[in-house]
């Protein structure tokens, strides 16, 4: 008589346990819903988000419009451009082909792309994928030619531009410098080895096996992408189209849905190819022995005691992010079509909501208040990139930021222990160390070193000797340097005029990152024969004086 009673009791307890568990999860999802609703509203560009746990999608939600002109909402079938999240697909393919014996990640790039035989050093395929190759970045090279992201440039046109590179920014392996050139060239290597278009290789080796039937690599902005989310930005309180037309494969280019990208996250959680993903998560070691927490298309760090593996992407108004917490087989996938930093906030706030019990809160800073005298040690001029300089000053117990050569200054609120918020760009801060600081912007970190500048006035320099027409034969573009209102100006057929300011004799700078500093070179007779241009992800590109 007791057995049936015991059985019924156990079944009831089991039911109540499942009910309670479902009830707890339901409350969790309501919290995530509230989080999304706090950032996005109907009638505006928005996001698609999914949460994957132990190989299953346990949460999916979409908010906002894919097309504002026709009022088409974002759904789980909406296709987004995922920008740099594409890099992990290229890296996966490269390592997969290495396992199959079709290439080695230690191969010399020049072996596969003989057009680059003039490069002075061996660059390995691994260095292409971990951003230690030293090659100039494709977007800055395009800007030099007057091509912005809104201008049309196909993948094939970008490849042809990159195959004309003759110089590198630094010896391969000496530095980590994130850019897109390495992955475009890696995709070209893969394409030549397999003998098929890169788009077909992705489809055959990744998309079709995983059932990602609504994913494709787009190499030309003229291609029609069904159910496409359009790119937008908010300007002066109004949304406008934010075109993105430079299409490249390898570093970017994949268009996909939230459902398809969730399948890629599930593949990461319990893939038969764990050996490949493990290699993609190995730290990058520089020639100096210093390690960087970037592997092959994947980054990793400690976040409040949790080991997270992640990568983000952003082109024009498109935003994408994948974050994994491997220990808990937990992933978040997010896609958006508005050019803000909200997706980054949402991903980490969701981790805080759902995995709080496993987190360790960071220690509170010891030093949160500074006197003017204490802040004086941070004062100085700092170089971020060639031509990009900041002044840091202290007064009234407050640290101030100022772009070099300007008069306006902005306060930097204290976070603590040498960290200061940079509230003018979301998710940004300055972390000071002796004679430098790290400028954190989202997942990026830029090292800014203290420098001494004593720039002369333009009126004290003979500007006439710098005027003339200068040409880069490698990238087939021409600038004319002229004088207007006692100011040296670089004039280009497509770019806006660029004001040049003297840093020292025979050296000028501008406030354009792609046109940072110009070092003029003279012959034995003292006549200028060229200038060498350096900037963000560019170093010593020669422009010969032709007139």
PDB file of C-alpha atoms in Angstrom, residues 319-524:
ATOM      1  CA  UNK A 319      26.756  45.736 -34.571  1.00  0.00           C
ATOM      2  CA  UNK A 320      27.383  42.101 -33.638  1.00  0.00           C
ATOM      3  CA  UNK A 321      28.683  40.234 -30.621  1.00  0.00           C
ATOM      4  CA  UNK A 322      29.221  36.643 -29.518  1.00  0.00           C
ATOM      5  CA  UNK A 323      30.244  35.834 -25.957  1.00  0.00           C
ATOM      6  CA  UNK A 324      30.851  32.380 -24.503  1.00  0.00           C
ATOM      7  CA  UNK A 325      31.325  31.306 -20.896  1.00  0.00           C
ATOM      8  CA  UNK A 326      32.755  27.834 -21.616  1.00  0.00           C
ATOM      9  CA  UNK A 327      32.685  26.606 -18.008  1.00  0.00           C
ATOM     10  CA  UNK A 328      28.890  26.969 -17.935  1.00  0.00           C
ATOM     11  CA  UNK A 329      28.272  26.119 -21.621  1.00  0.00           C
ATOM     12  CA  UNK A 330      26.603  29.494 -21.863  1.00  0.00           C
ATOM     13  CA  UNK A 331      26.607  31.853 -24.875  1.00  0.00           C
ATOM     14  CA  UNK A 332      25.021  35.145 -25.887  1.00  0.00           C
ATOM     15  CA  UNK A 333      24.574  36.143 -29.521  1.00  0.00           C
ATOM     16  CA  UNK A 334      23.489  39.646 -30.454  1.00  0.00           C
ATOM     17  CA  UNK A 335      22.940  41.482 -33.758  1.00  0.00           C
ATOM     18  CA  UNK A 336      21.967  45.129 -34.313  1.00  0.00           C
ATOM     19  CA  UNK A 337      21.567  47.832 -36.946  1.00  0.00           C
ATOM     20  CA  UNK A 338      22.208  51.101 -35.088  1.00  0.00           C
ATOM     21  CA  UNK A 339      25.681  52.619 -34.675  1.00  0.00           C
ATOM     22  CA  UNK A 340      25.885  52.786 -30.895  1.00  0.00           C
ATOM     23  CA  UNK A 341      27.667  50.792 -28.200  1.00  0.00           C
ATOM     24  CA  UNK A 342      24.488  49.473 -26.565  1.00  0.00           C
ATOM     25  CA  UNK A 343      24.983  45.826 -27.655  1.00  0.00           C
ATOM     26  CA  UNK A 344      28.198  45.645 -25.636  1.00  0.00           C
ATOM     27  CA  UNK A 345      26.370  46.886 -22.543  1.00  0.00           C
ATOM     28  CA  UNK A 346      23.485  44.474 -23.047  1.00  0.00           C
ATOM     29  CA  UNK A 347      25.736  41.424 -23.387  1.00  0.00           C
ATOM     30  CA  UNK A 348      27.630  42.047 -20.155  1.00  0.00           C
ATOM     31  CA  UNK A 349      24.576  43.187 -18.207  1.00  0.00           C
ATOM     32  CA  UNK A 350      22.901  39.934 -19.262  1.00  0.00           C
ATOM     33  CA  UNK A 351      25.888  37.975 -17.943  1.00  0.00           C
ATOM     34  CA  UNK A 352      25.531  39.910 -14.678  1.00  0.00           C
ATOM     35  CA  UNK A 353      21.824  39.011 -14.517  1.00  0.00           C
ATOM     36  CA  UNK A 354      22.075  35.310 -15.279  1.00  0.00           C
ATOM     37  CA  UNK A 355      25.470  34.273 -13.893  1.00  0.00           C
ATOM     38  CA  UNK A 356      25.739  36.564 -10.894  1.00  0.00           C
ATOM     39  CA  UNK A 357      26.047  33.679  -8.445  1.00  0.00           C
ATOM     40  CA  UNK A 358      29.273  32.579 -10.155  1.00  0.00           C
ATOM     41  CA  UNK A 359      30.848  36.026 -10.327  1.00  0.00           C
ATOM     42  CA  UNK A 360      33.443  37.652  -8.131  1.00  0.00           C
ATOM     43  CA  UNK A 361      32.960  41.370  -7.740  1.00  0.00           C
ATOM     44  CA  UNK A 362      36.158  43.337  -8.450  1.00  0.00           C
ATOM     45  CA  UNK A 363      37.901  44.952  -5.509  1.00  0.00           C
ATOM     46  CA  UNK A 364      36.923  48.528  -4.808  1.00  0.00           C
ATOM     47  CA  UNK A 365      39.602  51.047  -5.827  1.00  0.00           C
ATOM     48  CA  UNK A 366      41.854  52.253  -3.039  1.00  0.00           C
ATOM     49  CA  UNK A 367      42.333  55.750  -4.414  1.00  0.00           C
ATOM     50  CA  UNK A 368      39.170  57.555  -5.559  1.00  0.00           C
ATOM     51  CA  UNK A 369      39.919  61.155  -4.624  1.00  0.00           C
ATOM     52  CA  UNK A 370      42.819  63.218  -5.959  1.00  0.00           C
ATOM     53  CA  UNK A 371      44.121  66.684  -5.228  1.00  0.00           C
ATOM     54  CA  UNK A 372      45.416  68.876  -8.030  1.00  0.00           C
ATOM     55  CA  UNK A 373      48.952  68.198  -6.859  1.00  0.00           C
ATOM     56  CA  UNK A 374      48.418  64.430  -7.000  1.00  0.00           C
ATOM     57  CA  UNK A 375      46.924  64.721 -10.486  1.00  0.00           C
ATOM     58  CA  UNK A 376      49.980  66.624 -11.750  1.00  0.00           C
ATOM     59  CA  UNK A 377      51.808  63.323 -12.299  1.00  0.00           C
ATOM     60  CA  UNK A 378      49.352  62.506 -15.097  1.00  0.00           C
ATOM     61  CA  UNK A 379      49.882  65.810 -16.904  1.00  0.00           C
ATOM     62  CA  UNK A 380      51.605  65.910 -20.263  1.00  0.00           C
ATOM     63  CA  UNK A 381      51.195  65.376 -24.007  1.00  0.00           C
ATOM     64  CA  UNK A 382      50.482  61.814 -25.149  1.00  0.00           C
ATOM     65  CA  UNK A 383      50.730  60.184 -28.570  1.00  0.00           C
ATOM     66  CA  UNK A 384      48.035  57.692 -29.562  1.00  0.00           C
ATOM     67  CA  UNK A 385      48.898  57.360 -33.271  1.00  0.00           C
ATOM     68  CA  UNK A 386      51.209  59.390 -35.482  1.00  0.00           C
ATOM     69  CA  UNK A 387      49.505  62.786 -35.639  1.00  0.00           C
ATOM     70  CA  UNK A 388      46.997  61.996 -32.863  1.00  0.00           C
ATOM     71  CA  UNK A 389      48.098  63.734 -29.662  1.00  0.00           C
ATOM     72  CA  UNK A 390      46.302  64.534 -26.411  1.00  0.00           C
ATOM     73  CA  UNK A 391      47.056  67.038 -23.679  1.00  0.00           C
ATOM     74  CA  UNK A 392      46.250  66.063 -20.096  1.00  0.00           C
ATOM     75  CA  UNK A 393      46.090  68.856 -17.527  1.00  0.00           C
ATOM     76  CA  UNK A 394      45.064  69.149 -13.871  1.00  0.00           C
ATOM     77  CA  UNK A 395      43.336  71.945 -12.006  1.00  0.00           C
ATOM     78  CA  UNK A 396      40.719  72.332  -9.276  1.00  0.00           C
ATOM     79  CA  UNK A 397      41.210  68.685  -8.227  1.00  0.00           C
ATOM     80  CA  UNK A 398      40.067  67.568 -11.691  1.00  0.00           C
ATOM     81  CA  UNK A 399      41.868  65.956 -14.617  1.00  0.00           C
ATOM     82  CA  UNK A 400      41.155  67.405 -18.070  1.00  0.00           C
ATOM     83  CA  UNK A 401      41.489  66.072 -21.608  1.00  0.00           C
ATOM     84  CA  UNK A 402      42.326  68.234 -24.615  1.00  0.00           C
ATOM     85  CA  UNK A 403      43.049  67.426 -28.263  1.00  0.00           C
ATOM     86  CA  UNK A 404      46.499  68.770 -29.097  1.00  0.00           C
ATOM     87  CA  UNK A 405      46.429  72.167 -30.782  1.00  0.00           C
ATOM     88  CA  UNK A 406      42.923  73.036 -29.552  1.00  0.00           C
ATOM     89  CA  UNK A 407      41.710  75.214 -26.673  1.00  0.00           C
ATOM     90  CA  UNK A 408      38.632  73.316 -25.457  1.00  0.00           C
ATOM     91  CA  UNK A 409      39.134  70.917 -22.582  1.00  0.00           C
ATOM     92  CA  UNK A 410      36.850  68.315 -21.038  1.00  0.00           C
ATOM     93  CA  UNK A 411      36.860  66.811 -17.519  1.00  0.00           C
ATOM     94  CA  UNK A 412      37.701  63.158 -16.903  1.00  0.00           C
ATOM     95  CA  UNK A 413      35.660  61.757 -13.976  1.00  0.00           C
ATOM     96  CA  UNK A 414      37.607  59.599 -11.519  1.00  0.00           C
ATOM     97  CA  UNK A 415      37.028  55.851 -11.447  1.00  0.00           C
ATOM     98  CA  UNK A 416      39.913  55.120  -9.098  1.00  0.00           C
ATOM     99  CA  UNK A 417      43.507  53.893  -8.879  1.00  0.00           C
ATOM    100  CA  UNK A 418      44.678  55.778 -11.949  1.00  0.00           C
ATOM    101  CA  UNK A 419      41.564  55.035 -14.024  1.00  0.00           C
ATOM    102  CA  UNK A 420      39.448  57.881 -15.387  1.00  0.00           C
ATOM    103  CA  UNK A 421      36.195  57.682 -17.293  1.00  0.00           C
ATOM    104  CA  UNK A 422      36.149  59.037 -20.849  1.00  0.00           C
ATOM    105  CA  UNK A 423      32.397  59.779 -21.023  1.00  0.00           C
ATOM    106  CA  UNK A 424      32.524  61.256 -24.540  1.00  0.00           C
ATOM    107  CA  UNK A 425      32.732  57.780 -26.078  1.00  0.00           C
ATOM    108  CA  UNK A 426      30.549  55.058 -24.469  1.00  0.00           C
ATOM    109  CA  UNK A 427      32.327  52.231 -22.584  1.00  0.00           C
ATOM    110  CA  UNK A 428      35.653  54.129 -22.616  1.00  0.00           C
ATOM    111  CA  UNK A 429      38.268  55.003 -20.017  1.00  0.00           C
ATOM    112  CA  UNK A 430      41.915  56.042 -19.519  1.00  0.00           C
ATOM    113  CA  UNK A 431      44.148  53.793 -17.381  1.00  0.00           C
ATOM    114  CA  UNK A 432      47.356  55.631 -16.493  1.00  0.00           C
ATOM    115  CA  UNK A 433      50.757  54.106 -15.852  1.00  0.00           C
ATOM    116  CA  UNK A 434      54.177  55.748 -15.630  1.00  0.00           C
ATOM    117  CA  UNK A 435      54.652  57.958 -18.723  1.00  0.00           C
ATOM    118  CA  UNK A 436      51.622  56.581 -20.507  1.00  0.00           C
ATOM    119  CA  UNK A 437      48.022  55.439 -20.418  1.00  0.00           C
ATOM    120  CA  UNK A 438      45.853  52.814 -22.058  1.00  0.00           C
ATOM    121  CA  UNK A 439      42.851  54.216 -23.881  1.00  0.00           C
ATOM    122  CA  UNK A 440      40.103  51.575 -23.568  1.00  0.00           C
ATOM    123  CA  UNK A 441      37.276  51.820 -26.122  1.00  0.00           C
ATOM    124  CA  UNK A 442      34.857  48.906 -25.874  1.00  0.00           C
ATOM    125  CA  UNK A 443      37.030  45.782 -26.385  1.00  0.00           C
ATOM    126  CA  UNK A 444      39.955  47.750 -27.851  1.00  0.00           C
ATOM    127  CA  UNK A 445      42.976  49.068 -25.989  1.00  0.00           C
ATOM    128  CA  UNK A 446      45.280  51.729 -27.431  1.00  0.00           C
ATOM    129  CA  UNK A 447      48.631  52.449 -25.830  1.00  0.00           C
ATOM    130  CA  UNK A 448      49.343  56.190 -25.507  1.00  0.00           C
ATOM    131  CA  UNK A 449      52.897  57.222 -24.631  1.00  0.00           C
ATOM    132  CA  UNK A 450      53.978  60.544 -23.114  1.00  0.00           C
ATOM    133  CA  UNK A 451      55.946  62.669 -25.585  1.00  0.00           C
ATOM    134  CA  UNK A 452      57.541  66.121 -25.648  1.00  0.00           C
ATOM    135  CA  UNK A 453      56.405  68.445 -28.409  1.00  0.00           C
ATOM    136  CA  UNK A 454      57.594  71.965 -29.117  1.00  0.00           C
ATOM    137  CA  UNK A 455      55.803  72.761 -32.341  1.00  0.00           C
ATOM    138  CA  UNK A 456      56.749  75.945 -34.224  1.00  0.00           C
ATOM    139  CA  UNK A 457      54.173  78.327 -35.678  1.00  0.00           C
ATOM    140  CA  UNK A 458      53.326  78.081 -39.378  1.00  0.00           C
ATOM    141  CA  UNK A 459      54.309  81.741 -39.811  1.00  0.00           C
ATOM    142  CA  UNK A 460      57.857  80.906 -38.674  1.00  0.00           C
ATOM    143  CA  UNK A 461      58.343  78.262 -41.393  1.00  0.00           C
ATOM    144  CA  UNK A 462      58.950  78.722 -45.113  1.00  0.00           C
ATOM    145  CA  UNK A 463      55.879  76.841 -46.265  1.00  0.00           C
ATOM    146  CA  UNK A 464      56.544  77.395 -49.956  1.00  0.00           C
ATOM    147  CA  UNK A 465      59.292  74.756 -50.092  1.00  0.00           C
ATOM    148  CA  UNK A 466      56.762  72.054 -49.066  1.00  0.00           C
ATOM    149  CA  UNK A 467      54.215  72.858 -51.776  1.00  0.00           C
ATOM    150  CA  UNK A 468      53.895  70.693 -54.847  1.00  0.00           C
ATOM    151  CA  UNK A 469      52.271  67.538 -56.205  1.00  0.00           C
ATOM    152  CA  UNK A 470      53.092  64.220 -54.512  1.00  0.00           C
ATOM    153  CA  UNK A 471      52.169  60.717 -55.686  1.00  0.00           C
ATOM    154  CA  UNK A 472      52.079  57.277 -54.087  1.00  0.00           C
ATOM    155  CA  UNK A 473      52.803  54.867 -56.925  1.00  0.00           C
ATOM    156  CA  UNK A 474      51.994  51.839 -54.729  1.00  0.00           C
ATOM    157  CA  UNK A 475      48.425  53.010 -54.141  1.00  0.00           C
ATOM    158  CA  UNK A 476      48.026  55.220 -57.213  1.00  0.00           C
ATOM    159  CA  UNK A 477      46.875  58.372 -55.439  1.00  0.00           C
ATOM    160  CA  UNK A 478      47.997  62.015 -55.609  1.00  0.00           C
ATOM    161  CA  UNK A 479      47.943  64.929 -53.146  1.00  0.00           C
ATOM    162  CA  UNK A 480      48.777  68.538 -53.877  1.00  0.00           C
ATOM    163  CA  UNK A 481      50.161  70.625 -51.023  1.00  0.00           C
ATOM    164  CA  UNK A 482      49.174  74.278 -51.267  1.00  0.00           C
ATOM    165  CA  UNK A 483      49.152  77.345 -49.025  1.00  0.00           C
ATOM    166  CA  UNK A 484      45.928  79.043 -47.996  1.00  0.00           C
ATOM    167  CA  UNK A 485      45.806  81.793 -45.360  1.00  0.00           C
ATOM    168  CA  UNK A 486      49.364  80.971 -44.273  1.00  0.00           C
ATOM    169  CA  UNK A 487      48.347  77.354 -43.727  1.00  0.00           C
ATOM    170  CA  UNK A 488      49.755  74.293 -45.521  1.00  0.00           C
ATOM    171  CA  UNK A 489      46.882  72.229 -46.899  1.00  0.00           C
ATOM    172  CA  UNK A 490      46.733  68.808 -48.565  1.00  0.00           C
ATOM    173  CA  UNK A 491      44.297  68.765 -51.481  1.00  0.00           C
ATOM    174  CA  UNK A 492      42.927  65.539 -52.964  1.00  0.00           C
ATOM    175  CA  UNK A 493      40.508  64.799 -55.791  1.00  0.00           C
ATOM    176  CA  UNK A 494      38.009  63.022 -53.504  1.00  0.00           C
ATOM    177  CA  UNK A 495      38.969  63.717 -49.875  1.00  0.00           C
ATOM    178  CA  UNK A 496      38.170  67.011 -48.166  1.00  0.00           C
ATOM    179  CA  UNK A 497      41.056  69.445 -47.756  1.00  0.00           C
ATOM    180  CA  UNK A 498      43.360  68.513 -44.861  1.00  0.00           C
ATOM    181  CA  UNK A 499      44.996  71.215 -42.725  1.00  0.00           C
ATOM    182  CA  UNK A 500      48.651  70.493 -41.934  1.00  0.00           C
ATOM    183  CA  UNK A 501      50.339  71.866 -38.824  1.00  0.00           C
ATOM    184  CA  UNK A 502      54.099  71.917 -38.146  1.00  0.00           C
ATOM    185  CA  UNK A 503      55.465  69.614 -35.462  1.00  0.00           C
ATOM    186  CA  UNK A 504      59.090  70.478 -36.201  1.00  0.00           C
ATOM    187  CA  UNK A 505      61.160  71.455 -39.217  1.00  0.00           C
ATOM    188  CA  UNK A 506      60.256  69.149 -42.114  1.00  0.00           C
ATOM    189  CA  UNK A 507      57.510  67.440 -40.098  1.00  0.00           C
ATOM    190  CA  UNK A 508      53.770  68.213 -40.132  1.00  0.00           C
ATOM    191  CA  UNK A 509      50.668  66.610 -38.672  1.00  0.00           C
ATOM    192  CA  UNK A 510      46.920  66.648 -39.289  1.00  0.00           C
ATOM    193  CA  UNK A 511      43.876  65.685 -37.220  1.00  0.00           C
ATOM    194  CA  UNK A 512      42.968  62.919 -39.675  1.00  0.00           C
ATOM    195  CA  UNK A 513      44.061  59.484 -38.368  1.00  0.00           C
ATOM    196  CA  UNK A 514      44.765  58.207 -41.909  1.00  0.00           C
ATOM    197  CA  UNK A 515      46.892  61.313 -42.656  1.00  0.00           C
ATOM    198  CA  UNK A 516      48.689  61.568 -39.325  1.00  0.00           C
ATOM    199  CA  UNK A 517      52.244  62.854 -39.866  1.00  0.00           C
ATOM    200  CA  UNK A 518      54.227  63.846 -42.938  1.00  0.00           C
ATOM    201  CA  UNK A 519      58.017  63.582 -42.755  1.00  0.00           C
ATOM    202  CA  UNK A 520      59.619  65.438 -45.659  1.00  0.00           C
ATOM    203  CA  UNK A 521      62.801  64.053 -47.222  1.00  0.00           C
ATOM    204  CA  UNK A 522      65.406  66.264 -48.947  1.00  0.00           C
ATOM    205  CA  UNK A 523      68.168  65.399 -51.403  1.00  0.00           C
ATOM    206  CA  UNK A 524      71.824  66.379 -51.049  1.00  0.00           C
TER     207      UNK A 524
END
